[in-house]
Coordinates of N, CA, C and O in Angstrom, one line a residue:
M18 N -3.9 -7.4 1.3 CA -4.5 -6.8 1.6 C -3.5 -5.4 2.0 O -2.2 -5.4 2.3
S19 N -4.8 -4.4 1.3 CA -3.3 -3.5 0.6 C -4.5 -1.7 1.5 O -5.1 -1.7 1.8
L20 N -3.1 -0.6 1.6 CA -3.6 0.0 2.1 C -4.3 1.1 1.3 O -5.1 2.3 2.2
R21 N -4.1 1.6 0.1 CA -5.2 2.8 -0.7 C -5.0 2.1 -0.9 O -5.9 0.6 -1.6
H22 N -6.2 3.4 -1.1 CA -7.7 3.0 -1.8 C -7.8 4.2 -3.0 O -7.3 5.5 -3.0
P23 N -9.1 4.5 -3.7 CA -9.2 6.0 -4.9 C -9.3 7.6 -4.4 O -9.3 7.8 -4.5
N24 N -9.7 6.7 -3.4 CA -10.1 8.3 -2.2 C -9.0 8.3 -1.1 O -9.4 9.9 -0.2
L25 N -8.3 8.3 -1.6 CA -6.8 7.9 -0.1 C -6.4 9.6 0.0 O -5.2 9.4 -1.4
K26 N -6.2 10.4 0.8 CA -5.3 11.3 0.0 C -4.4 11.7 1.1 O -3.7 12.1 0.1
L27 N -3.5 10.6 2.2 CA -2.6 10.5 2.3 C -2.4 9.3 3.3 O -3.4 9.6 4.2
L28 N -1.8 8.5 3.8 CA -0.8 8.0 4.6 C 0.4 8.6 5.0 O 1.3 8.7 4.0
L29 N 0.1 8.6 6.2 CA 1.9 8.7 6.9 C 1.8 7.2 8.0 O 1.1 6.7 8.2
V30 N 2.7 7.4 7.8 CA 3.7 6.3 8.6 C 4.6 6.5 9.3 O 5.5 7.0 9.3
T31 N 4.7 6.8 10.6 CA 5.5 7.3 11.5 C 6.4 6.5 11.8 O 6.4 5.1 12.4
L32 N 7.8 6.6 12.4 CA 9.0 5.8 11.8 C 9.8 5.8 13.5 O 11.4 5.9 13.7
G33 N 9.2 7.0 14.3 CA 10.5 7.3 15.6 C 11.4 8.1 15.3 O 11.2 9.1 14.4
E34 N 12.9 7.8 16.1 CA 13.6 8.3 14.9 C 14.0 7.7 14.0 O 15.6 8.9 13.4
K35 N 13.5 7.4 12.8 CA 13.9 7.2 11.7 C 13.1 8.4 10.8 O 13.1 8.6 9.6
G36 N 12.5 9.6 11.3 CA 11.2 10.2 11.3 C 10.4 9.8 10.3 O 9.5 8.8 12.1
C37 N 9.5 9.9 9.3 CA 8.5 9.3 9.0 C 7.8 9.3 7.5 O 9.3 9.7 6.8
R38 N 6.9 8.4 6.5 CA 6.7 8.2 5.6 C 5.1 8.8 5.3 O 4.6 9.0 5.6
Y39 N 5.6 9.6 3.9 CA 3.7 9.8 3.2 C 4.2 9.5 1.5 O 5.1 9.1 1.1
Y40 N 2.5 9.3 1.8 CA 1.9 8.6 0.8 C 0.6 9.0 0.4 O -0.4 9.5 1.0
T41 N 1.1 9.8 -1.3 CA -0.2 10.1 -1.5 C -0.4 9.9 -2.8 O -0.1 8.8 -3.2
K42 N -2.4 9.8 -3.5 CA -1.9 9.6 -5.0 C -1.1 9.8 -6.3 O -1.0 9.0 -6.7
D43 N 0.0 11.4 -5.5 CA 0.4 11.3 -6.4 C 1.7 11.8 -6.1 O 2.6 11.8 -6.8
F44 N 2.3 11.0 -4.9 CA 3.7 11.1 -4.8 C 3.8 10.7 -3.2 O 3.1 10.2 -2.5
H45 N 5.4 9.9 -3.0 CA 5.2 9.6 -2.0 C 7.0 9.5 -1.4 O 8.2 10.4 -2.5
G46 N 7.2 10.1 0.0 CA 8.2 10.0 0.4 C 8.6 10.1 1.6 O 8.3 9.2 2.6
S47 N 9.7 10.3 2.3 CA 10.2 10.3 3.8 C 10.6 11.2 4.1 O 11.5 12.5 3.3
V48 N 10.9 12.0 5.5 CA 11.0 13.1 6.0 C 12.1 12.3 7.0 O 11.9 12.3 8.1
E49 N 12.9 13.4 7.1 CA 13.9 13.1 8.5 C 14.2 13.0 9.7 O 12.7 14.0 10.0
A50 N 14.4 11.8 10.1 CA 14.3 12.8 11.7 C 14.5 13.4 12.9 O 15.9 14.0 11.7
F51 N 14.8 14.2 13.9 CA 15.3 15.1 14.5 C 16.0 14.8 15.4 O 15.6 13.6 16.1
N52 N 17.7 14.6 15.4 CA 18.2 13.8 16.5 C 18.4 14.0 18.2 O 18.7 16.3 17.9
V53 N 17.6 13.5 19.0 CA 17.5 14.5 20.3 C 17.9 13.1 21.1 O 17.9 12.1 20.8
N54 N 18.0 13.4 22.4 CA 18.6 13.1 23.3 C 17.4 12.5 23.9 O 16.7 13.8 24.9
A55 N 17.1 11.6 23.8 CA 15.3 10.8 24.0 C 15.6 11.0 25.6 O 16.0 9.5 26.1
V56 N 14.2 10.7 26.2 CA 14.5 10.8 28.0 C 13.5 10.2 28.6 O 13.4 8.5 28.9
D57 N 11.9 10.3 27.4 CA 10.9 9.8 27.6 C 9.8 9.7 26.4 O 10.2 10.9 25.8
T58 N 9.2 8.5 25.4 CA 9.3 8.6 24.4 C 7.6 9.2 24.7 O 6.7 8.9 23.2
T59 N 6.6 9.1 26.1 CA 5.2 9.6 26.0 C 4.9 10.3 25.2 O 5.2 11.7 25.8
G60 N 3.9 10.3 24.4 CA 3.3 11.3 24.0 C 4.3 11.9 22.3 O 3.3 12.4 22.1
A61 N 5.4 11.5 22.5 CA 6.1 11.4 21.2 C 5.0 11.8 19.8 O 4.8 12.1 18.8
G62 N 4.3 11.0 19.6 CA 3.6 10.1 18.8 C 2.0 11.3 18.8 O 1.4 11.6 17.8
D63 N 1.6 11.4 19.8 CA 0.4 12.4 20.2 C 0.9 14.2 19.5 O 0.0 14.7 19.0
S64 N 2.0 14.2 19.6 CA 2.7 15.3 19.2 C 2.5 15.7 17.7 O 1.8 16.8 17.7
F65 N 3.2 14.4 17.6 CA 3.2 15.1 16.2 C 2.5 14.6 15.2 O 2.4 15.5 14.4
I66 N 1.1 14.1 14.5 CA 0.5 14.7 14.5 C -0.7 15.6 15.4 O -1.1 16.4 14.2
C67 N -0.5 16.4 16.4 CA -1.1 17.9 17.1 C -0.2 18.3 15.6 O -1.0 19.4 15.3
G68 N 1.1 18.5 16.2 CA 1.5 19.2 14.6 C 1.3 19.2 13.3 O 0.6 20.2 13.2
F69 N 1.3 17.8 13.0 CA 0.8 17.9 11.3 C -0.8 18.4 11.4 O -1.0 19.1 10.6
L70 N -1.7 18.4 12.2 CA -3.4 18.2 12.0 C -3.0 20.2 12.0 O -4.3 20.8 11.8
S71 N -2.6 20.2 13.0 CA -3.0 22.0 13.6 C -2.0 23.0 12.5 O -2.6 24.0 11.8
Q72 N -1.5 22.6 11.1 CA -0.7 23.2 10.7 C -2.2 22.4 9.2 O -1.7 23.4 8.3
I73 N -2.3 21.5 8.6 CA -3.2 21.3 7.9 C -5.0 21.7 8.8 O -6.0 22.0 6.8
V74 N -5.5 22.3 9.4 CA -6.3 22.5 9.8 C -7.3 22.8 8.4 O -9.1 23.3 8.5
D75 N -6.8 24.5 8.8 CA -6.9 26.1 7.8 C -7.1 25.1 6.1 O -8.0 26.4 5.8
D76 N -6.2 24.3 5.7 CA -5.7 24.7 4.7 C -5.3 23.6 3.5 O -4.0 22.6 4.0
Q77 N -5.8 22.8 3.7 CA -6.4 21.0 3.6 C -5.4 20.7 1.6 O -5.1 20.5 1.2
S78 N -4.8 21.8 1.3 CA -4.7 22.2 -0.5 C -2.9 21.8 -0.2 O -2.3 20.6 -0.9
I79 N -2.5 22.0 1.1 CA -1.5 20.9 1.7 C -0.5 19.9 0.8 O -0.3 19.1 1.1
L80 N -2.1 18.9 1.7 CA -2.1 17.5 1.4 C -1.2 17.3 -0.1 O -1.0 16.4 -0.7
E81 N -1.6 18.0 -1.2 CA -1.7 18.3 -2.8 C -0.1 18.8 -3.5 O -0.2 18.7 -4.4
D82 N 0.2 19.2 -2.3 CA 1.5 20.2 -2.8 C 3.0 19.6 -1.7 O 3.1 19.8 -0.8
E83 N 3.6 18.0 -2.6 CA 4.7 17.8 -1.2 C 5.3 19.0 -1.3 O 5.9 18.2 0.1
E84 N 6.0 19.8 -2.1 CA 7.1 20.6 -1.1 C 6.3 21.3 0.5 O 7.2 21.5 1.4
R85 N 5.2 21.6 0.0 CA 5.0 21.9 0.8 C 4.4 21.2 2.2 O 4.4 21.2 3.8
L86 N 3.7 19.8 1.9 CA 3.1 19.3 3.8 C 5.4 18.3 3.0 O 4.8 18.6 4.0
R87 N 6.1 18.4 3.1 CA 7.2 18.2 3.6 C 7.7 19.6 4.6 O 8.0 18.6 6.0
K88 N 7.5 20.5 4.0 CA 8.0 21.3 5.6 C 7.0 21.0 6.8 O 7.1 21.0 7.9
V89 N 5.6 21.1 6.6 CA 4.4 20.6 7.4 C 4.9 19.0 8.3 O 4.6 18.9 9.8
L90 N 5.8 18.0 7.8 CA 5.7 17.3 8.4 C 7.5 17.1 9.0 O 7.1 16.6 10.3
R91 N 7.8 18.1 8.4 CA 8.8 18.7 8.7 C 9.3 19.3 10.2 O 9.7 18.9 11.3
F92 N 8.5 19.7 11.1 CA 7.5 20.4 11.9 C 6.8 19.4 12.6 O 7.2 19.7 14.0
S93 N 6.5 18.4 12.6 CA 6.0 17.6 12.9 C 6.8 16.4 13.1 O 6.4 16.5 15.0
N94 N 7.9 16.1 12.7 CA 9.1 15.5 13.4 C 9.7 15.9 14.3 O 10.0 15.6 15.6
A95 N 9.5 17.6 14.6 CA 10.3 18.1 15.7 C 9.7 18.1 16.5 O 9.9 18.2 18.3
C96 N 8.1 18.4 16.3 CA 7.1 19.1 17.5 C 7.8 17.0 18.6 O 6.8 17.3 20.1
G97 N 7.1 16.1 18.0 CA 7.9 14.8 18.8 C 9.1 14.6 18.6 O 8.8 13.9 20.2
A98 N 9.8 15.1 18.4 CA 11.3 14.9 18.9 C 11.3 15.6 19.8 O 12.1 14.7 20.7
I99 N 10.4 17.2 20.5 CA 11.2 17.7 21.8 C 9.9 16.9 22.7 O 10.8 16.6 23.5
T100 N 9.2 16.0 22.5 CA 8.6 15.9 23.5 C 9.6 14.4 23.7 O 8.8 14.4 25.4
T101 N 9.9 14.2 23.1 CA 10.9 13.1 24.0 C 11.9 13.2 24.7 O 12.4 12.3 25.8
T102 N 12.2 14.2 25.0 CA 13.2 15.1 25.2 C 12.6 16.1 27.2 O 14.0 15.8 28.2
K103 N 11.8 15.2 27.6 CA 11.1 15.4 28.7 C 10.3 14.5 29.4 O 9.7 13.8 28.3
K104 N 10.7 13.9 30.1 CA 9.5 13.4 31.4 C 8.2 13.6 31.1 O 7.9 14.9 31.6
G105 N 7.0 12.8 30.5 CA 5.7 13.0 31.2 C 5.0 13.7 29.4 O 6.3 14.2 28.7
A106 N 4.3 13.6 29.7 CA 3.5 13.5 28.0 C 3.2 14.9 28.3 O 3.9 15.9 26.6
I107 N 2.2 15.6 28.5 CA 1.6 17.3 29.0 C 2.9 18.0 29.4 O 2.7 19.1 28.6
P108 N 3.4 17.3 30.2 CA 4.9 18.9 30.2 C 5.5 18.8 29.7 O 6.3 19.8 29.0
A109 N 6.2 17.7 28.3 CA 6.6 17.8 27.1 C 6.4 18.0 26.3 O 7.7 18.3 25.4
L110 N 4.9 18.4 25.9 CA 4.8 19.0 24.5 C 5.2 20.9 24.6 O 5.4 21.3 25.4
P111 N 5.9 20.4 23.1 CA 6.3 22.3 22.3 C 5.4 22.6 22.7 O 4.3 23.0 21.9
S112 N 6.3 24.0 22.4 CA 5.0 25.3 21.9 C 5.2 25.1 20.3 O 6.4 25.2 20.3
D113 N 4.6 26.0 19.5 CA 4.9 26.1 18.5 C 6.5 27.1 17.9 O 6.8 27.2 17.7
S114 N 6.5 27.8 18.7 CA 8.0 28.4 19.0 C 9.0 28.0 18.8 O 10.3 27.5 18.4
E115 N 9.3 26.6 20.1 CA 10.2 25.7 20.5 C 10.2 24.8 19.3 O 11.7 25.0 18.9
A116 N 9.0 24.5 19.0 CA 8.9 23.8 17.2 C 9.6 24.2 15.8 O 11.2 23.8 15.6
L117 N 9.2 25.9 16.0 CA 9.7 26.1 15.0 C 11.3 26.6 14.9 O 12.5 26.5 13.8
R118 N 11.9 26.8 16.2 CA 13.7 26.9 16.3 C 14.0 25.7 16.2 O 15.0 25.7 15.6
R119 N 13.4 24.6 15.8 CA 14.1 22.9 16.0 C 14.2 23.1 14.9 O 14.8 22.2 13.8
C120 N 13.2 23.5 13.5 CA 12.8 23.7 12.0 C 13.9 24.7 11.5 O 13.6 25.4 10.2
N121 N 14.5 25.3 12.2 CA 15.5 26.5 12.0 C 15.8 26.1 10.2 O 16.7 27.5 9.6
N122 N 16.0 25.4 10.4 CA 16.9 24.9 8.6 C 15.9 24.6 7.4 O 16.1 24.4 6.7
L123 N 14.1 25.4 7.8 CA 13.7 25.6 7.1 C 13.9 26.7 6.3 O 14.2 27.2 6.7
L124 N 13.8 26.6 4.3 CA 13.8 28.2 3.9 C 12.3 28.7 3.8 O 13.0 30.0 4.8
S125 N 11.3 27.9 4.4 CA 10.1 29.0 5.4 C 9.3 28.5 5.8 O 9.0 27.2 5.9
C126 N 9.4 29.0 6.9 CA 7.8 28.5 8.2 C 7.2 29.4 8.5 O 5.9 28.9 9.0
S127 N 7.0 30.3 6.7 CA 5.9 30.9 6.8 C 4.5 30.2 6.8 O 3.3 30.5 7.4
C128 N 4.3 28.8 6.1 CA 3.2 27.7 6.7 C 3.2 27.4 7.9 O 2.2 27.6 8.1
L129 N 3.8 27.4 8.5 CA 4.1 26.7 10.4 C 3.7 28.2 11.3 O 4.2 28.1 11.8
L130 N 2.8 28.3 11.5 CA 2.1 29.5 12.3 C 1.8 29.6 13.4 O 1.9 29.9 14.8
L131 N 1.0 27.9 13.5 CA 0.4 28.0 15.4 C 0.1 26.2 15.2 O 0.8 25.6 14.5
F132 N 0.0 26.0 16.4 CA -0.1 24.6 17.2 C -1.0 24.2 17.8 O -1.8 26.1 19.0
C133 N -1.8 22.8 18.4 CA -2.3 22.8 18.9 C -2.6 22.9 20.2 O -3.3 22.7 21.1
F134 N -1.3 23.6 20.8 CA -1.1 23.7 22.6 C -1.2 25.5 23.1 O -0.7 25.6 22.2

């Protein structure tokens, strides 16, 4: 069984401490994880997805631009990573500023302005 089909816009595979992989009909690749001292992984995947959705909700053209998609996935990885550094899912969810600080090595975070928490 193949996960690819003609209408697929994006397939994401989260890899925990190894980051994530992405597949579209036009490109694919991986985005590295952030190295953190994990305390509790509860909620990390939810935080990753929320960070991702918060970035594409108003501009789904990001899915067609690999450079912009990689920036969004870097932000999403930061959200997931930060969540693992504290106990509990809800108390550990990062703010947008926490995630952006973790992404400080990005050339531009201008597309990363809102977060869902």
